[in-house]
Amino acid sequence: MKNNDEEITNEEITYEIAKHPDGSFVDKRRKYDYKTEEERLAIRREYDRILKMKLVWKKNYGINIKDEQIDFFTEHRLLIKKVLPILVELKQIEFI
């Protein structure tokens, strides 16, 4: 026979594991801290934006972007797109 205290659903257990003692929540997959639902959604939007950017560059241009290169690609994406067609020829040029 189970007590009422032992009858905890899986959802409540997951919720308790993901909650810090100070009341903030944690996304276990990426280890981001947030205190409100709006912060969680903002973090998720940013993560999704970066993931989509990586997939687009890989699919369309064959370039794998590393996490530390994200800012560079964001700032210089137009220049990179212009240089890609002549990149092979640029590599063959000998500089003195």
mmCIF file of C-alpha atoms in Angstrom:
data_model
loop_
_atom_site.group_PDB
_atom_site.id
_atom_site.type_symbol
_atom_site.label_atom_id
_atom_site.label_comp_id
_atom_site.label_asym_id
_atom_site.label_seq_id
_atom_site.Cartn_x
_atom_site.Cartn_y
_atom_site.Cartn_z
ATOM 1 C CA MET A 1 0.000 0.000 0.000
ATOM 2 C CA LYS A 2 1.435 3.385 -1.042
ATOM 3 C CA ASN A 3 1.239 6.599 0.923
ATOM 4 C CA ASN A 4 0.004 9.800 -0.666
ATOM 5 C CA ASP A 5 3.566 11.160 -0.361
ATOM 6 C CA GLU A 6 4.907 8.374 -2.574
ATOM 7 C CA GLU A 7 2.367 8.962 -5.341
ATOM 8 C CA ILE A 8 4.351 11.468 -7.381
ATOM 9 C CA THR A 9 3.929 11.536 -11.133
ATOM 10 C CA ASN A 10 6.899 11.476 -13.501
ATOM 11 C CA GLU A 11 6.157 15.046 -14.542
ATOM 12 C CA GLU A 12 6.561 16.290 -10.963
ATOM 13 C CA ILE A 13 9.827 14.384 -10.553
ATOM 14 C CA THR A 14 11.238 15.884 -13.752
ATOM 15 C CA TYR A 15 10.122 19.328 -12.636
ATOM 16 C CA GLU A 16 11.819 18.973 -9.252
ATOM 17 C CA ILE A 17 15.064 17.731 -10.810
ATOM 18 C CA ALA A 18 15.139 20.712 -13.166
ATOM 19 C CA LYS A 19 14.547 23.256 -10.389
ATOM 20 C CA HIS A 20 17.334 24.974 -8.443
ATOM 21 C CA PRO A 21 16.976 25.584 -4.694
ATOM 22 C CA ASP A 22 16.724 29.346 -5.359
ATOM 23 C CA GLY A 23 13.627 28.768 -7.508
ATOM 24 C CA SER A 24 15.213 29.160 -10.952
ATOM 25 C CA PHE A 25 15.000 26.469 -13.583
ATOM 26 C CA VAL A 26 17.641 24.710 -15.618
ATOM 27 C CA ASP A 27 17.488 23.207 -19.114
ATOM 28 C CA LYS A 28 19.318 19.911 -18.585
ATOM 29 C CA ARG A 29 20.315 19.540 -22.227
ATOM 30 C CA ARG A 30 22.246 22.805 -22.547
ATOM 31 C CA LYS A 31 22.754 23.821 -18.899
ATOM 32 C CA TYR A 32 21.263 27.324 -19.279
ATOM 33 C CA ASP A 33 19.910 29.104 -16.203
ATOM 34 C CA TYR A 34 16.711 31.099 -16.382
ATOM 35 C CA LYS A 35 14.237 32.392 -13.858
ATOM 36 C CA THR A 36 11.175 33.057 -16.017
ATOM 37 C CA GLU A 37 9.436 31.454 -18.953
ATOM 38 C CA GLU A 38 10.294 34.483 -21.128
ATOM 39 C CA GLU A 39 14.019 33.987 -20.437
ATOM 40 C CA ARG A 40 13.716 30.308 -21.317
ATOM 41 C CA LEU A 41 11.989 31.152 -24.609
ATOM 42 C CA ALA A 42 14.636 33.771 -25.450
ATOM 43 C CA ILE A 43 17.419 31.256 -24.818
ATOM 44 C CA ARG A 44 15.648 28.671 -26.931
ATOM 45 C CA ARG A 45 15.082 31.149 -29.788
ATOM 46 C CA GLU A 46 18.790 32.043 -29.817
ATOM 47 C CA TYR A 47 19.805 28.365 -29.741
ATOM 48 C CA ASP A 48 17.399 27.571 -32.611
ATOM 49 C CA ARG A 49 18.667 30.565 -34.637
ATOM 50 C CA ILE A 50 22.278 29.408 -34.313
ATOM 51 C CA LEU A 51 21.406 25.803 -35.146
ATOM 52 C CA LYS A 52 19.456 26.884 -38.244
ATOM 53 C CA MET A 53 22.332 29.106 -39.377
ATOM 54 C CA LYS A 54 24.775 26.201 -39.039
ATOM 55 C CA LEU A 55 22.489 23.898 -41.026
ATOM 56 C CA VAL A 56 21.946 26.448 -43.813
ATOM 57 C CA TRP A 57 25.676 27.082 -44.253
ATOM 58 C CA LYS A 58 26.376 23.351 -44.247
ATOM 59 C CA LYS A 59 23.589 22.506 -46.707
ATOM 60 C CA ASN A 60 23.977 25.426 -49.131
ATOM 61 C CA TYR A 61 27.730 26.104 -49.022
ATOM 62 C CA GLY A 62 29.317 22.966 -47.550
ATOM 63 C CA ILE A 63 30.817 24.872 -44.601
ATOM 64 C CA ASN A 64 30.745 23.552 -41.044
ATOM 65 C CA ILE A 65 30.597 26.462 -38.619
ATOM 66 C CA LYS A 66 32.132 25.974 -35.176
ATOM 67 C CA ASP A 67 30.602 27.602 -32.096
ATOM 68 C CA GLU A 68 33.463 30.095 -31.784
ATOM 69 C CA GLN A 69 32.986 31.204 -35.429
ATOM 70 C CA ILE A 70 29.298 32.122 -35.142
ATOM 71 C CA ASP A 71 29.900 35.836 -34.488
ATOM 72 C CA PHE A 72 32.340 36.071 -37.409
ATOM 73 C CA PHE A 73 29.874 34.456 -39.837
ATOM 74 C CA THR A 74 27.034 36.626 -38.556
ATOM 75 C CA GLU A 75 29.004 39.846 -39.099
ATOM 76 C CA HIS A 76 30.619 38.931 -42.438
ATOM 77 C CA ARG A 77 28.056 36.678 -44.102
ATOM 78 C CA LEU A 78 27.639 38.884 -47.197
ATOM 79 C CA LEU A 79 31.388 39.124 -47.772
ATOM 80 C CA ILE A 80 31.803 35.366 -47.314
ATOM 81 C CA LYS A 81 29.039 34.688 -49.858
ATOM 82 C CA LYS A 82 30.771 36.981 -52.385
ATOM 83 C CA VAL A 83 34.163 35.329 -51.895
ATOM 84 C CA LEU A 84 32.987 31.700 -52.107
ATOM 85 C CA PRO A 85 32.764 31.548 -55.936
ATOM 86 C CA ILE A 86 36.378 32.736 -56.356
ATOM 87 C CA LEU A 87 37.819 30.978 -53.306
ATOM 88 C CA VAL A 88 39.476 28.194 -55.332
ATOM 89 C CA GLU A 89 41.266 30.741 -57.519
ATOM 90 C CA LEU A 90 42.323 32.780 -54.492
ATOM 91 C CA LYS A 91 43.968 29.709 -52.981
ATOM 92 C CA GLN A 92 46.041 29.185 -56.143
ATOM 93 C CA ILE A 93 47.498 32.698 -56.134
ATOM 94 C CA GLU A 94 51.134 32.852 -55.006
ATOM 95 C CA PHE A 95 52.026 35.783 -52.800
ATOM 96 C CA ILE A 96 55.596 37.063 -52.671
#
